[in-house]
Tab-separated table of C-alpha atoms in Angstrom:
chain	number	residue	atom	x	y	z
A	2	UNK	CA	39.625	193.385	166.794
A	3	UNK	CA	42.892	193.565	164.939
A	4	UNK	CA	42.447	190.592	163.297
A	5	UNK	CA	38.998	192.520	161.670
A	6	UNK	CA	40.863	195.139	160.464
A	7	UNK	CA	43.251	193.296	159.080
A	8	UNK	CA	41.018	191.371	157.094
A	9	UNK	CA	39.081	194.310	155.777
A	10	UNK	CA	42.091	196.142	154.910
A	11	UNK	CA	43.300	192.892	152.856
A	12	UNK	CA	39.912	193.359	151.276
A	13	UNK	CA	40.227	197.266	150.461
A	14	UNK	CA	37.470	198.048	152.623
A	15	UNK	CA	39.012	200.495	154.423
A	16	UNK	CA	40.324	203.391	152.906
A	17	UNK	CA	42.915	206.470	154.157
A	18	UNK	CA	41.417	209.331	155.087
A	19	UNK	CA	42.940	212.479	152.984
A	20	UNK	CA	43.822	215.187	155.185
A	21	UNK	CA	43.635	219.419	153.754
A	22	UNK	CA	47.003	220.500	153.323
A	23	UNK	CA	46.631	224.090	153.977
A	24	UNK	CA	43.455	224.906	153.261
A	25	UNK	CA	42.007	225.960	156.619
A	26	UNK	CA	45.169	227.608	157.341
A	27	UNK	CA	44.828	229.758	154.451
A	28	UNK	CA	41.255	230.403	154.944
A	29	UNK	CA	42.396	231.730	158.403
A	30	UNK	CA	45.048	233.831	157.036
A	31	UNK	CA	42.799	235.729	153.885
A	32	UNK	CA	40.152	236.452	156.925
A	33	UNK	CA	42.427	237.496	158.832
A	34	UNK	CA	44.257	239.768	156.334
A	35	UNK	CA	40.863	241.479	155.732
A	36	UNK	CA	40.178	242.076	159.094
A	37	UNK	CA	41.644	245.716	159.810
A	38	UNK	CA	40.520	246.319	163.320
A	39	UNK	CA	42.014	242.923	164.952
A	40	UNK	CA	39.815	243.561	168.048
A	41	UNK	CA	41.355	247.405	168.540
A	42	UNK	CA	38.449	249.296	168.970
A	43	UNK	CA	39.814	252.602	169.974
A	44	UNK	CA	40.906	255.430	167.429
A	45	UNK	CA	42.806	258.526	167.812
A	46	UNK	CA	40.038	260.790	166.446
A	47	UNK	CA	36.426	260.942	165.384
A	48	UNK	CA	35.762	259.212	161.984
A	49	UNK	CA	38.209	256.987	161.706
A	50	UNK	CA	37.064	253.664	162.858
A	51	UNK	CA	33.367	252.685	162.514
A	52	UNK	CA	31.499	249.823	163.567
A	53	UNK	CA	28.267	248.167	162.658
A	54	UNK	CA	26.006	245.223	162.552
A	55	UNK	CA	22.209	244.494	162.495
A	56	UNK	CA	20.392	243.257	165.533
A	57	UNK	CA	16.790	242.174	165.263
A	58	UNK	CA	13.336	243.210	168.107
A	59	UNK	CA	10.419	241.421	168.076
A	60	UNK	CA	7.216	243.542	167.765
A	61	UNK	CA	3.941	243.119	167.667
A	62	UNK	CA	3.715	243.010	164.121
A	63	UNK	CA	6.882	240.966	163.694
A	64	UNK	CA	10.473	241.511	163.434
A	65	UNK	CA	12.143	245.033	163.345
A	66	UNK	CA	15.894	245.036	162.354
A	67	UNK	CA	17.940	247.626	163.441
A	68	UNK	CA	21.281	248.838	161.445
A	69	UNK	CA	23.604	251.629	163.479
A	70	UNK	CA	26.869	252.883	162.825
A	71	UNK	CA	29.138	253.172	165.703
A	72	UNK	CA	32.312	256.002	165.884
A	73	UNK	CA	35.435	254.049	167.934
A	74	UNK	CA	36.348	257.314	168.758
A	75	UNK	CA	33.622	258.108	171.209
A	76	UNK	CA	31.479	255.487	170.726
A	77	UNK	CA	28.496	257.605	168.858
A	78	UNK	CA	26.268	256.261	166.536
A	79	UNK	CA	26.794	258.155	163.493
A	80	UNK	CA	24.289	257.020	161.215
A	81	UNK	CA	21.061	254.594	161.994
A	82	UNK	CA	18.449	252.237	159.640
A	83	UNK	CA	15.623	250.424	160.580
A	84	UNK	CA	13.403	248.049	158.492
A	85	UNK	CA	11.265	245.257	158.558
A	86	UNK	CA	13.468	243.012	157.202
A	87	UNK	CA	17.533	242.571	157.269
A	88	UNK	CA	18.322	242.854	153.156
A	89	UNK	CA	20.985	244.419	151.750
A	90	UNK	CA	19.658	247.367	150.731
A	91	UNK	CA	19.529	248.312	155.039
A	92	UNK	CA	22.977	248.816	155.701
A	93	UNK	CA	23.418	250.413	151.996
A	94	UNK	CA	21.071	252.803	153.368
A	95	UNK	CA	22.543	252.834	156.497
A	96	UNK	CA	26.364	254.006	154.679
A	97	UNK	CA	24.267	256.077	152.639
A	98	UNK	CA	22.931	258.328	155.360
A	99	UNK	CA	26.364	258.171	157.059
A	100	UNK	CA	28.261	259.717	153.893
A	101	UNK	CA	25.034	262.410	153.127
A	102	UNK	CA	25.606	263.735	157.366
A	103	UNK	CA	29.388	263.390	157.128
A	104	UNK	CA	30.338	263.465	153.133
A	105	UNK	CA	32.500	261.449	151.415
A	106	UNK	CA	35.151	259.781	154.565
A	107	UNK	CA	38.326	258.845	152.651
A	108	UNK	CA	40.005	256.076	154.496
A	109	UNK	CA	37.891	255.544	156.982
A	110	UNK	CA	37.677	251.539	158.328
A	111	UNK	CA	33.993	250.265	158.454
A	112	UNK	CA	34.187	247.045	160.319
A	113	UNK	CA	31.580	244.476	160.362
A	114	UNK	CA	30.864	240.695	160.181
A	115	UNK	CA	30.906	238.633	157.416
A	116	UNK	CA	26.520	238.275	156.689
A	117	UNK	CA	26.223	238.044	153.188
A	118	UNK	CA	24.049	242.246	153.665
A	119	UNK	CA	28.478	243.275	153.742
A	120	UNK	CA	30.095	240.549	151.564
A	121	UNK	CA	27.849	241.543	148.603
A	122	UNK	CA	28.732	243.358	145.565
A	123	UNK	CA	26.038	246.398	146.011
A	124	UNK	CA	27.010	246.849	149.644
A	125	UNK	CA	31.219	247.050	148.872
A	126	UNK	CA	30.346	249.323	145.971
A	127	UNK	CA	28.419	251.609	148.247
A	128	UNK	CA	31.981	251.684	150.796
A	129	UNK	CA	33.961	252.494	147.616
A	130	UNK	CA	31.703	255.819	146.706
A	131	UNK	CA	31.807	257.095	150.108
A	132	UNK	CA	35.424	255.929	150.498
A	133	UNK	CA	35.614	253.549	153.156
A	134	UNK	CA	38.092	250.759	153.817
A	135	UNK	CA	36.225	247.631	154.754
A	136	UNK	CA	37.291	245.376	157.832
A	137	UNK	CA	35.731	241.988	158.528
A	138	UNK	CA	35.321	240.136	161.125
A	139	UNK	CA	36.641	236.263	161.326
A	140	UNK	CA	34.155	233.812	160.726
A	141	UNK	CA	32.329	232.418	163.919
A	142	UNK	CA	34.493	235.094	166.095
A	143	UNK	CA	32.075	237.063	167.936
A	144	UNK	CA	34.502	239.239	169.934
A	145	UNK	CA	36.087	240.574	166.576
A	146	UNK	CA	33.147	243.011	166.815
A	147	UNK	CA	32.768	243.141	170.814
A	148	UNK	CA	32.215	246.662	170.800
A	149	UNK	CA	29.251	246.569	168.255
A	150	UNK	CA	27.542	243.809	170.752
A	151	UNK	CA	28.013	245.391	173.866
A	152	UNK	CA	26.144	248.874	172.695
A	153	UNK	CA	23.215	246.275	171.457
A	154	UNK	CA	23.246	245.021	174.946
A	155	UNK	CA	23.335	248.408	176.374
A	156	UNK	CA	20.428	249.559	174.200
A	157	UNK	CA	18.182	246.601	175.187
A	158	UNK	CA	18.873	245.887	178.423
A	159	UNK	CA	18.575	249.878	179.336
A	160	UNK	CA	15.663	250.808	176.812
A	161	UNK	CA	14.050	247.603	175.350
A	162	UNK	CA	13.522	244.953	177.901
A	163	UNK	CA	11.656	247.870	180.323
A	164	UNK	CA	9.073	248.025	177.253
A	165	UNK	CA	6.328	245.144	175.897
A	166	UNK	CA	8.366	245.744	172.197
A	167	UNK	CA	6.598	242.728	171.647
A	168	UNK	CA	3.363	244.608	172.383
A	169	UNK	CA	4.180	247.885	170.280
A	170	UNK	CA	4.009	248.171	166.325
A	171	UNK	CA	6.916	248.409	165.070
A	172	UNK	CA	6.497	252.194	163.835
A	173	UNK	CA	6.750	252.748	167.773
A	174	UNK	CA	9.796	250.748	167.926
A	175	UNK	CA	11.248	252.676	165.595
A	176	UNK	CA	10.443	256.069	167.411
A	177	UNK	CA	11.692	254.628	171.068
A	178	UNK	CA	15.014	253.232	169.986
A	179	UNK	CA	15.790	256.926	168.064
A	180	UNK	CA	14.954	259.097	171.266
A	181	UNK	CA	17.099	256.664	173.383
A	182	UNK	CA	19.727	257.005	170.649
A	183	UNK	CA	19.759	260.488	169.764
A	184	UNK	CA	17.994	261.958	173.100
A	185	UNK	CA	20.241	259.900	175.372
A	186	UNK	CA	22.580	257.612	174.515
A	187	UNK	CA	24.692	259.846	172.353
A	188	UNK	CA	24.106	263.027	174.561
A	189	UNK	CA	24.036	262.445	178.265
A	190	UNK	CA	24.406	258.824	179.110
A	191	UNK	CA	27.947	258.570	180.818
A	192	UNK	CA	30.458	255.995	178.476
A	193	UNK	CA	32.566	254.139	180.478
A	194	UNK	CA	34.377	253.136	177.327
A	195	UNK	CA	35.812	257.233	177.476
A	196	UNK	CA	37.988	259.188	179.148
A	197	UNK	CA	36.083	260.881	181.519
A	198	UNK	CA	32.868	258.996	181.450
A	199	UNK	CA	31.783	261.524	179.112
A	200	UNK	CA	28.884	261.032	177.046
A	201	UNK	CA	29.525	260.616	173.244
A	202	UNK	CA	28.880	264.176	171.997
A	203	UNK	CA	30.285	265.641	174.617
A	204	UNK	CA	33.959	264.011	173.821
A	205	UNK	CA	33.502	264.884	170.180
A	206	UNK	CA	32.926	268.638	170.746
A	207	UNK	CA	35.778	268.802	172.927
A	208	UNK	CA	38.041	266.902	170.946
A	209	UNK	CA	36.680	269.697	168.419
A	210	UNK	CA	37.551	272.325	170.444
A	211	UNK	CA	40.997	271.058	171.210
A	212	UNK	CA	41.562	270.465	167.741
A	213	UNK	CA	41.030	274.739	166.727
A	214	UNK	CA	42.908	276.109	169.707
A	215	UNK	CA	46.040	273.469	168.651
C-alpha cells in the first residue's frame, strides 16, 4: 500500500489538501456577535426582549404559517400573523402590528433565526422604523431560540393535535389558534416559565401595578 502511494505521489497524482485558515472560526464569531440574547431568555421588564419565528399547520386546504411575537418578560405573545404562505412580507406584518399596539419600542431586542423572511433588507428596515435591535440566532443552533419552540409545542400539543387541522380550512385555523392565544394562553393558562405560575397578563398588570406605587 505504501509502495502505491509512493508511486502516485512521484507521479503528482496526489495532491495536499488546503485547509481554511480561519474562516469557520470567523463565521462563528460574526454569528455570534449578532446574536444578543445568547440563550438568556428572561428580561427584567415587559418589552424588552422579544422572540419570534414561523411555524407551519397543515389544513385542509394546505399549509397555514403562523408568525407570533413572544415578550421574555412574561412570555405573552404580543403581536400575531398568519398566512398562507411564509414570505417576507408575514413577519413585516407581524413587527408592523407589534409597533401600531405598542408604538415605536426603542431598543428593544427582537430575536429570531437566521430564514432569509429576517436576514432580508425589507424585514431589517421594518426593525429600524419601529426601533428594534435585531438578535440572531447561530446557524443550525436550535436552542438559541428554545423559548420560541417550546410555546409552538405548547400551542400544538395543547390546542392543535386535539383538532383534525388537517380537516379544517384554514380560515378556521386561523380563528382556533387566536382564541387559544388571546382567550387562553395569554390570560389564564398557568406559565411555569413565571414567578408564580401566573398566566402572562396577569404578571404584566402586576408588574404594572408595582411599577406606579414605586
Amino acid at each position: 500500500m505504501r509502495t502505491v502511494y509512493r508511486t502516485m505521489r512521484e507521479a503528482g497524482l496526489i495532491h495536499k489538501h488546503r485547509r481554511p485558515h480561519g474562516i469557520t472560526k470567523a463565521d462563528t464569531a460574526a454569528q455570534e456577535k449578532k446574536n444578543l440574547i445568547k440563550r438568556n431568555f428572561r428580561a427584567d421588564k415587559p418589552l424588552q426582549k422579544l422572540l419570534t419565528d414561523i411555524t407551519e399547520v397543515q389544513c385542509a386546504d394546505g399549509k397555514l404559517y403562523v408568525s407570533p411575537i413572544l415578550d421574555c418578560f412574561n412570555g405573552e405573545i404580543v403581536s400575531l400573523e398568519m398566512r398562507e404562505n411564509m414570505k417576507k412580507e408575514l413577519c413585516i406584518d407581524t413587527v408592523r402590528q407589534l409597533r401600531k399596539k405598542y408604538g415605536r419600542l426603542n431598543g428593544t431586542v427582537l430575536h429570531s433565526d437566521r430564514g432569509c423572511q429576517y436576514t432580508s433588507y425589507a424585514f431589517r428596515n421594518s426593525l429600524v422604523s419601529a426601533g428594534l435591535i435585531q438578535s440572531l440566532s447561530g446557524t443550525a443552533h436550535c436552542y438559541d431560540n428554545a423559548r420560541m419552540e417550546s410555546f409552538f409545542a405548547t400551542l400544538k400539543k395543547e390546542k392543535l393535535y386535539k383538532i383534525p387541522t388537517y380537516r379544517m380550512k384554514r380560515e378556521e385555523v386561523k380563528t382556533e389558534i387566536f382564541r387559544y392565544i388571546f382567550g387562553y394562553y395569554n390570560t389564564q393558562r398557568v406559565n411555569s416559565f413565571n414567578v408564580g405560575g401566573f398566566p402572562p397578563v396577569t404578571l404584566r398588570t402586576l408588574n404594572s401595578l408595582s411599577t406606579q406605587a414605586a
